[in-house]
Amino acid sequence: MALKKAKANLERIFDKNLHDLVRGIRNHKDNEAKYIAECIDEIKQELKQENISVKANAVNKLAYLQMLGYDISWAAFNVIEVMSSTKYTHKRLGYYTASQCFHDDTDVLMLTTNLIRKDLSAQNMYDAGVALSGLACFMNADLARDLANDIMTLMTSTKPYLRKKSVLIMYKVFLKFPDALRPAFSRLKEKLEDPDPGVQSAAVNVICELARKNPQNYLSLAPIFFKLMTSSSNNWVLIKIIKLFSALTPLEPRLGKKLIEPLTNLIHSTSSSTSAMSLLYECINTVIAVLVSISSGLPSHNASIQLCVQKLRILIEDSDQNLKYLGLLAMGRILKTHPKSVQTHKDLVLQCLDDKDESIRLRALDLLYGMVSKKNLMEIVKKLMIHMDKSEGSHYRDELLSKIIDICSQNNYQFVTNFEWYVTVLVELTRMEGTKHGRMIAAQMLDVAIRVPAIRPFSVTQMVLLLDNAHLLGSNPGRSGLGEVLYASAWICGEFAEHLEDPQAALDAMLRPKMGSLPGHIQSVFVQNIAKLFARLAAKLEEEENTDGIRELCGQLTEKLNTFMQSGDLEVQERASSVIQLLKYVLKLKEKGGSVGPELAVLFAGELNPVGLKAQKKVPLPEGLDLDAWINDAPSESSEEEEITDELFVNPEHRSLSNSNAPKREEPSEEELGKRRAQRKVETESNPFYIKGATKAASRDGTFVDDIPVAPIDLSVGLQITGFASSDKYLRESKIDEHNQKLRRKMKDKKSKKRGKKHAGQDEEEEEEVRPVHVVAIVNEEMPEGARESDGDDDDADPGDPHRALNINLDAPLRPEEALPVRTHRVALLKVANNEEDKEDKKKKKSKEKAKEKDKKGKKDKEDAKKDKKKKTKKSKSGASPSKESEGSSPQAKQPESQPVPEEKSQMDDIEFWLSQGDSPASPPAPAAPAAAPATSPPPAPEQKTPEKQSPATSSPKTDESKKKKKDKSVSKDKSSKKMRRKAGYEEAEGIATPSKEMFDVSVPEASPPPSHKLLGESSTLRLNYETKVDARHPHQVVIAVMFTNLTSSHIHGLEFNIIDSINTKLVRAMGSSAQDGVKVPFQLPPEVRNEGQFAFTAESIAMPQKFRGTVTYMVRTDSGSTHEKIDFRLEMPCSSYLVPVPIDSASFADLLASGELVEKSSAKFQPADASFQQSLRRLSTALHFSVVEQIENSCSLYARSIQGHHVALLVKQLTSGMVSVDGKGSERTILSNVVEECKGLLQ
């Protein structure tokens, strides 16, 4: 053995390591492949040795060769051998190589299952860590199924290193084995609250990736993620959570109301630091998604939108190109829903067009697309055209051209008011050098000429000029895209030839010899429209009885069309020959003395409508038609037949002759080459589109060319072609019209002062609307018969997407068959061998267990007897009053607790209860339609408390006091109170001063309002009661819930609520309403029915109580007719109406008192009207919106917080003389003193 080890060590000395391999490859650059082949042979010999270190060195070199592109799949088994090494350095090398070269279909992966399971359960956490890291790279379905349970076990490890890695790899397990998602989801959910921030971040990443494709399944986790978002300081975790909320918000609009405030706070907090710009960007994106989802829930979001736009402007103005690009990208999302907020930053977007980065310029162009209006269209297009003249680079110029066309043509030319200007712009775009969007320009020319009949005369004149000046479109318009413009020009001139002033000039322009160099499809259109123009001219000459002119015209056309007959395009040849035959037929008819005008007109009568874009796709497939079947016999795949098909149109003999007769190409001499170089140099110098170097060319006398002054040239003839219209003329005219409109508006404003403000607003809206000069005719696209109505688009979803299999309901309870399989050892042989011993052991165990059970039963019987005695003594003392034990042991109280609640229902109850806090009545409704729809659900089941309120005379004072104590104790228990609310059908929202409103049945008349409502006003037909509702999330809003009760047997309709606003507090009205207008109530009152309407108020300051005067007008419908009535009322908003009862424990309350924040003090002492101290406390807590912190005998601590964050703490004591003292502390003096005065006025 010693000799073997010594031999192995000597061999290792002479082995090449990775450094030697890399050095050798660099030294053998000439014959690298040969050297690597030799190295691979050496590696194969090293893999055959028994020493694991030699094998690890060989595997290390194979990993490097695999990165160079060499296949090492033949060494997969050797890689597994290195993975199984007990030494960590070798094991890490093996897993690294396996992660690099193994894939899902590797055959030897089935051998790694037990190896990886062993490493996952190793004592060294780094062995398990390297196994998890490597497994993530070559995970397949079998490994995921077999190792899912082992990985789940590591999720509960005591080491955060392993918990984090196991949580992350579970994502790969879910993708390969979706059945593991449901069993592992509960444990994954627990990791969201892991104490280690790394594990918590890993769990957030995994769930966010899973929810990216299936967000609906993870809606129940919204409360947990909301808690993380408001408590986490990790920006990357916040970004993930905010992205998840942006996907969940469209599914649950109520979630958006909860997100507005924390997201706004994050935007404010991250705007000052440049290191969290990515978080700011994600917050803005989510705010946009939230505002879109809850756009109908709140009256206005202008403040949030303006905040987002201001922060995005900061990003766009930043010098960092990445931030500027992201700012433009997010601004484009806001533009889709709130275009007016973005249009105010048009100057900033136009500045981005001058940026050096082309991607930023393109993104700015996308923004301009949505910022266009009828007023600024001409100005924006003019700036873009000037920018296109100055810009360099064909790609960006093409994007500018296409964006100009998209801006003008969007929504069926919605913003184009003068189509003569648009046709002029299209003609000017054809002069741009090097553009590739000639087909797009041609399509716009055709579309405008077809859709706008009034523009056809002007369009025809411009098209004729284009045909006359076709040489201006470039040296070779056929090769460039601008040749398509001639296609459109010829078609328009031929189709609308009746608008031509001189058809002969247009015909001559089409018959020029240079047109023969155009592509075949353009020449075919030329030939077709030449025939249309000939028909128009022939009819005109026939009316003039000019037969010689017709003959001369036919001869001219026959001669010119011969050039088209020689075209290489078959379509051009066919059309030219058809037109020539038509000309010969016309000549024959004229020789016979017949008329040809009417017959020629019939050939081109009628207008052609555009065909639908998806017309071919919508054609129904006839029955029995197989489009994949061959019509004739399928061609054979032999090479001989292919050679025969190649010689169909050309004879091989003629080909050889043509090749032999072809002139031989002679090489140019040196003099000719020199002349060509000089000519090419002159062309490059004169070409403005050729990028020249920075060096200055010096002449022979030593002066530089750039130093020569430019002398102005006095030309007697202008360079601009006469006849073409200029877009600048229309821009100047539009500015003049706009100036005249402003003058007329000022004159009308003076007159409108006499007529009133309403008429002035209407006239102003009419003046702002720009009236179009031409009307666009919407031409319906023709579709084939029997076409389908739907588009019939195929689903673009990838069928191989692994996330499709993860669309699983995670809220349903886990079934037994869904549990992950657990591997167990076989112990059957041991049981057979030791059968007799096992039987004896079982008998002994059974006898011991029976004895223990008897002892337990005896102890239980004794304990039950003691409990029964205690219950009997308590019942005898309490008499008829029920005790806590009797209430808790009643079957009605036990029944709900004993019933098992399904997991799915409990989770949905949690998310619903959490979201219901955002659905509180304090959230202001839309001002145009206050939320006052009658509830149709039956009233909730009464609790045990309700009989005391309904019949107080039947109960004794002692029982009342005992019940009150029980109520106070039950209120202090949060969990039990939540359960009772759910059972009773209540939905209490956090931050509301009064309980949630009861649900009344419409069919049952209600004569008395809820006890929390105060009387607002009353008449013989209608009674008004109200209560105030506030929410801490809206510090400047108060909701007044008014209960309308019909006291008559008639219908009441036309309800309108109005109030006189104060300087501080104002009623939220509908958009466009003045301060004198009222708010219409969107319901009617049937006889003896009541309903509630909610009205939102905006309050700047809450320090002082508010008093208002208001009126409710309504119509009472009777048999004789309808009568108009009204109720005048006085509405009071004391300072306590802005308070929110915030639950707080005694320890936190003591810390608040000792913190020094409550610097203001106020006190009062008075004689209460009620002798019961408990009754006084109940009135204070319910009427003034306080929560009870702690009560000790005749003293009680109360706490509340205003919607603007002011603290109010009260200590209420009952003195021995019967008087009550109220000592208050708070953070705002005026609020505190007013609240103490309210306490005194309430209890006296």
PDB file of N, CA, C and O in Angstrom, residues 1050-1085:
ATOM      1  N   SER A1050     -96.346  58.037   0.831  1.00  0.00           N
ATOM      2  CA  SER A1050     -96.118  58.447  -0.561  1.00  0.00           C
ATOM      3  C   SER A1050     -94.645  58.294  -0.893  1.00  0.00           C
ATOM      4  O   SER A1050     -93.779  58.186  -0.015  1.00  0.00           O
ATOM      5  N   HIS A1051     -94.368  58.339  -2.207  1.00  0.00           N
ATOM      6  CA  HIS A1051     -92.990  58.258  -2.680  1.00  0.00           C
ATOM      7  C   HIS A1051     -92.335  59.629  -2.583  1.00  0.00           C
ATOM      8  O   HIS A1051     -92.963  60.650  -2.894  1.00  0.00           O
ATOM      9  N   ILE A1052     -91.060  59.635  -2.173  1.00  0.00           N
ATOM     10  CA  ILE A1052     -90.252  60.857  -2.140  1.00  0.00           C
ATOM     11  C   ILE A1052     -89.117  60.694  -3.139  1.00  0.00           C
ATOM     12  O   ILE A1052     -88.383  59.700  -3.098  1.00  0.00           O
ATOM     13  N   HIS A1053     -88.967  61.669  -4.022  1.00  0.00           N
ATOM     14  CA  HIS A1053     -87.926  61.602  -5.053  1.00  0.00           C
ATOM     15  C   HIS A1053     -87.334  62.992  -5.228  1.00  0.00           C
ATOM     16  O   HIS A1053     -87.807  63.972  -4.649  1.00  0.00           O
ATOM     17  N   GLY A1054     -86.311  63.080  -6.049  1.00  0.00           N
ATOM     18  CA  GLY A1054     -85.658  64.359  -6.316  1.00  0.00           C
ATOM     19  C   GLY A1054     -84.930  64.921  -5.122  1.00  0.00           C
ATOM     20  O   GLY A1054     -84.858  66.144  -4.949  1.00  0.00           O
ATOM     21  N   LEU A1055     -84.353  64.085  -4.284  1.00  0.00           N
ATOM     22  CA  LEU A1055     -83.635  64.561  -3.102  1.00  0.00           C
ATOM     23  C   LEU A1055     -82.348  65.262  -3.503  1.00  0.00           C
ATOM     24  O   LEU A1055     -81.589  64.769  -4.355  1.00  0.00           O
ATOM     25  N   GLU A1056     -82.105  66.414  -2.889  1.00  0.00           N
ATOM     26  CA  GLU A1056     -80.877  67.174  -3.157  1.00  0.00           C
ATOM     27  C   GLU A1056     -80.377  67.774  -1.857  1.00  0.00           C
ATOM     28  O   GLU A1056     -81.116  68.445  -1.126  1.00  0.00           O
ATOM     29  N   PHE A1057     -79.106  67.521  -1.567  1.00  0.00           N
ATOM     30  CA  PHE A1057     -78.466  67.949  -0.322  1.00  0.00           C
ATOM     31  C   PHE A1057     -77.527  69.106  -0.640  1.00  0.00           C
ATOM     32  O   PHE A1057     -76.665  68.998  -1.526  1.00  0.00           O
ATOM     33  N   ASN A1058     -77.682  70.221   0.063  1.00  0.00           N
ATOM     34  CA  ASN A1058     -76.843  71.396  -0.172  1.00  0.00           C
ATOM     35  C   ASN A1058     -76.489  72.019   1.158  1.00  0.00           C
ATOM     36  O   ASN A1058     -77.248  71.923   2.138  1.00  0.00           O
ATOM     37  N   ILE A1059     -75.326  72.657   1.181  1.00  0.00           N
ATOM     38  CA  ILE A1059     -74.820  73.264   2.406  1.00  0.00           C
ATOM     39  C   ILE A1059     -74.002  74.487   2.036  1.00  0.00           C
ATOM     40  O   ILE A1059     -73.440  74.569   0.923  1.00  0.00           O
ATOM     41  N   ILE A1060     -73.951  75.459   2.917  1.00  0.00           N
ATOM     42  CA  ILE A1060     -73.161  76.668   2.694  1.00  0.00           C
ATOM     43  C   ILE A1060     -71.747  76.406   3.202  1.00  0.00           C
ATOM     44  O   ILE A1060     -71.528  76.162   4.397  1.00  0.00           O
ATOM     45  N   ASP A1061     -70.772  76.438   2.297  1.00  0.00           N
ATOM     46  CA  ASP A1061     -69.393  76.129   2.660  1.00  0.00           C
ATOM     47  C   ASP A1061     -68.808  77.222   3.541  1.00  0.00           C
ATOM     48  O   ASP A1061     -69.166  78.409   3.437  1.00  0.00           O
ATOM     49  N   SER A1062     -67.911  76.811   4.413  1.00  0.00           N
ATOM     50  CA  SER A1062     -67.129  77.758   5.202  1.00  0.00           C
ATOM     51  C   SER A1062     -65.745  77.905   4.582  1.00  0.00           C
ATOM     52  O   SER A1062     -65.403  77.228   3.608  1.00  0.00           O
ATOM     53  N   ILE A1063     -64.962  78.804   5.161  1.00  0.00           N
ATOM     54  CA  ILE A1063     -63.606  79.011   4.626  1.00  0.00           C
ATOM     55  C   ILE A1063     -62.755  77.770   4.837  1.00  0.00           C
ATOM     56  O   ILE A1063     -61.921  77.405   4.012  1.00  0.00           O
ATOM     57  N   ASN A1064     -63.003  77.060   5.932  1.00  0.00           N
ATOM     58  CA  ASN A1064     -62.174  75.910   6.286  1.00  0.00           C
ATOM     59  C   ASN A1064     -62.695  74.600   5.719  1.00  0.00           C
ATOM     60  O   ASN A1064     -61.926  73.763   5.266  1.00  0.00           O
ATOM     61  N   THR A1065     -64.007  74.406   5.733  1.00  0.00           N
ATOM     62  CA  THR A1065     -64.604  73.126   5.359  1.00  0.00           C
ATOM     63  C   THR A1065     -65.557  73.342   4.192  1.00  0.00           C
ATOM     64  O   THR A1065     -66.377  74.271   4.219  1.00  0.00           O
ATOM     65  N   LYS A1066     -65.472  72.460   3.187  1.00  0.00           N
ATOM     66  CA  LYS A1066     -66.298  72.598   1.993  1.00  0.00           C
ATOM     67  C   LYS A1066     -66.846  71.236   1.596  1.00  0.00           C
ATOM     68  O   LYS A1066     -66.195  70.200   1.785  1.00  0.00           O
ATOM     69  N   LEU A1067     -68.031  71.254   1.018  1.00  0.00           N
ATOM     70  CA  LEU A1067     -68.677  70.032   0.549  1.00  0.00           C
ATOM     71  C   LEU A1067     -68.087  69.620  -0.793  1.00  0.00           C
ATOM     72  O   LEU A1067     -67.890  70.458  -1.684  1.00  0.00           O
ATOM     73  N   VAL A1068     -67.793  68.331  -0.966  1.00  0.00           N
ATOM     74  CA  VAL A1068     -67.274  67.815  -2.228  1.00  0.00           C
ATOM     75  C   VAL A1068     -68.440  67.656  -3.190  1.00  0.00           C
ATOM     76  O   VAL A1068     -69.363  66.877  -2.951  1.00  0.00           O
ATOM     77  N   ARG A1069     -68.398  68.385  -4.284  1.00  0.00           N
ATOM     78  CA  ARG A1069     -69.464  68.371  -5.273  1.00  0.00           C
ATOM     79  C   ARG A1069     -68.987  67.715  -6.557  1.00  0.00           C
ATOM     80  O   ARG A1069     -67.810  67.385  -6.703  1.00  0.00           O
ATOM     81  N   ALA A1070     -69.906  67.571  -7.490  1.00  0.00           N
ATOM     82  CA  ALA A1070     -69.585  66.939  -8.768  1.00  0.00           C
ATOM     83  C   ALA A1070     -68.664  67.841  -9.572  1.00  0.00           C
ATOM     84  O   ALA A1070     -68.578  69.058  -9.344  1.00  0.00           O
ATOM     85  N   MET A1071     -67.931  67.235 -10.515  1.00  0.00           N
ATOM     86  CA  MET A1071     -67.009  67.976 -11.363  1.00  0.00           C
ATOM     87  C   MET A1071     -67.780  69.010 -12.173  1.00  0.00           C
ATOM     88  O   MET A1071     -68.801  68.707 -12.794  1.00  0.00           O
ATOM     89  N   GLY A1072     -67.292  70.256 -12.188  1.00  0.00           N
ATOM     90  CA  GLY A1072     -67.941  71.312 -12.946  1.00  0.00           C
ATOM     91  C   GLY A1072     -69.019  72.048 -12.191  1.00  0.00           C
ATOM     92  O   GLY A1072     -69.593  73.002 -12.729  1.00  0.00           O
ATOM     93  N   SER A1073     -69.328  71.631 -10.960  1.00  0.00           N
ATOM     94  CA  SER A1073     -70.367  72.303 -10.180  1.00  0.00           C
ATOM     95  C   SER A1073     -69.774  73.492  -9.439  1.00  0.00           C
ATOM     96  O   SER A1073     -68.595  73.495  -9.071  1.00  0.00           O
ATOM     97  N   SER A1074     -70.606  74.481  -9.204  1.00  0.00           N
ATOM     98  CA  SER A1074     -70.178  75.651  -8.461  1.00  0.00           C
ATOM     99  C   SER A1074     -70.434  75.437  -6.977  1.00  0.00           C
ATOM    100  O   SER A1074     -71.011  74.433  -6.552  1.00  0.00           O
ATOM    101  N   ALA A1075     -70.019  76.437  -6.158  1.00  0.00           N
ATOM    102  CA  ALA A1075     -70.172  76.325  -4.711  1.00  0.00           C
ATOM    103  C   ALA A1075     -71.616  76.438  -4.268  1.00  0.00           C
ATOM    104  O   ALA A1075     -71.955  76.078  -3.134  1.00  0.00           O
ATOM    105  N   GLN A1076     -72.497  76.948  -5.168  1.00  0.00           N
ATOM    106  CA  GLN A1076     -73.912  77.075  -4.806  1.00  0.00           C
ATOM    107  C   GLN A1076     -74.729  75.854  -5.186  1.00  0.00           C
ATOM    108  O   GLN A1076     -75.879  75.726  -4.768  1.00  0.00           O
ATOM    109  N   ASP A1077     -74.174  74.963  -5.985  1.00  0.00           N
ATOM    110  CA  ASP A1077     -74.925  73.789  -6.431  1.00  0.00           C
ATOM    111  C   ASP A1077     -74.970  72.737  -5.326  1.00  0.00           C
ATOM    112  O   ASP A1077     -74.041  72.600  -4.526  1.00  0.00           O
ATOM    113  N   GLY A1078     -76.055  71.982  -5.311  1.00  0.00           N
ATOM    114  CA  GLY A1078     -76.193  70.904  -4.350  1.00  0.00           C
ATOM    115  C   GLY A1078     -75.766  69.570  -4.925  1.00  0.00           C
ATOM    116  O   GLY A1078     -75.409  69.448  -6.099  1.00  0.00           O
ATOM    117  N   VAL A1079     -75.816  68.555  -4.064  1.00  0.00           N
ATOM    118  CA  VAL A1079     -75.466  67.194  -4.461  1.00  0.00           C
ATOM    119  C   VAL A1079     -76.753  66.387  -4.527  1.00  0.00           C
ATOM    120  O   VAL A1079     -77.490  66.279  -3.536  1.00  0.00           O
ATOM    121  N   LYS A1080     -77.001  65.816  -5.689  1.00  0.00           N
ATOM    122  CA  LYS A1080     -78.213  65.023  -5.864  1.00  0.00           C
ATOM    123  C   LYS A1080     -78.048  63.662  -5.197  1.00  0.00           C
ATOM    124  O   LYS A1080     -77.031  63.001  -5.345  1.00  0.00           O
ATOM    125  N   VAL A1081     -79.091  63.229  -4.498  1.00  0.00           N
ATOM    126  CA  VAL A1081     -79.077  61.929  -3.824  1.00  0.00           C
ATOM    127  C   VAL A1081     -79.582  60.883  -4.812  1.00  0.00           C
ATOM    128  O   VAL A1081     -80.682  61.006  -5.350  1.00  0.00           O
ATOM    129  N   PRO A1082     -78.797  59.854  -5.110  1.00  0.00           N
ATOM    130  CA  PRO A1082     -79.134  58.927  -6.205  1.00  0.00           C
ATOM    131  C   PRO A1082     -80.101  57.820  -5.795  1.00  0.00           C
ATOM    132  O   PRO A1082     -79.879  56.664  -6.118  1.00  0.00           O
ATOM    133  N   PHE A1083     -81.154  58.121  -5.065  1.00  0.00           N
ATOM    134  CA  PHE A1083     -82.156  57.098  -4.785  1.00  0.00           C
ATOM    135  C   PHE A1083     -83.478  57.787  -4.444  1.00  0.00           C
ATOM    136  O   PHE A1083     -83.520  59.003  -4.176  1.00  0.00           O
ATOM    137  N   GLN A1084     -84.535  56.990  -4.474  1.00  0.00           N
ATOM    138  CA  GLN A1084     -85.856  57.440  -4.072  1.00  0.00           C
ATOM    139  C   GLN A1084     -86.266  56.700  -2.799  1.00  0.00           C
ATOM    140  O   GLN A1084     -85.728  55.636  -2.482  1.00  0.00           O
ATOM    141  N   LEU A1085     -87.237  57.290  -2.080  1.00  0.00           N
ATOM    142  CA  LEU A1085     -87.697  56.685  -0.835  1.00  0.00           C
ATOM    143  C   LEU A1085     -89.121  56.188  -1.013  1.00  0.00           C
ATOM    144  O   LEU A1085     -90.055  56.994  -1.175  1.00  0.00           O
TER     145      LEU A1085
END
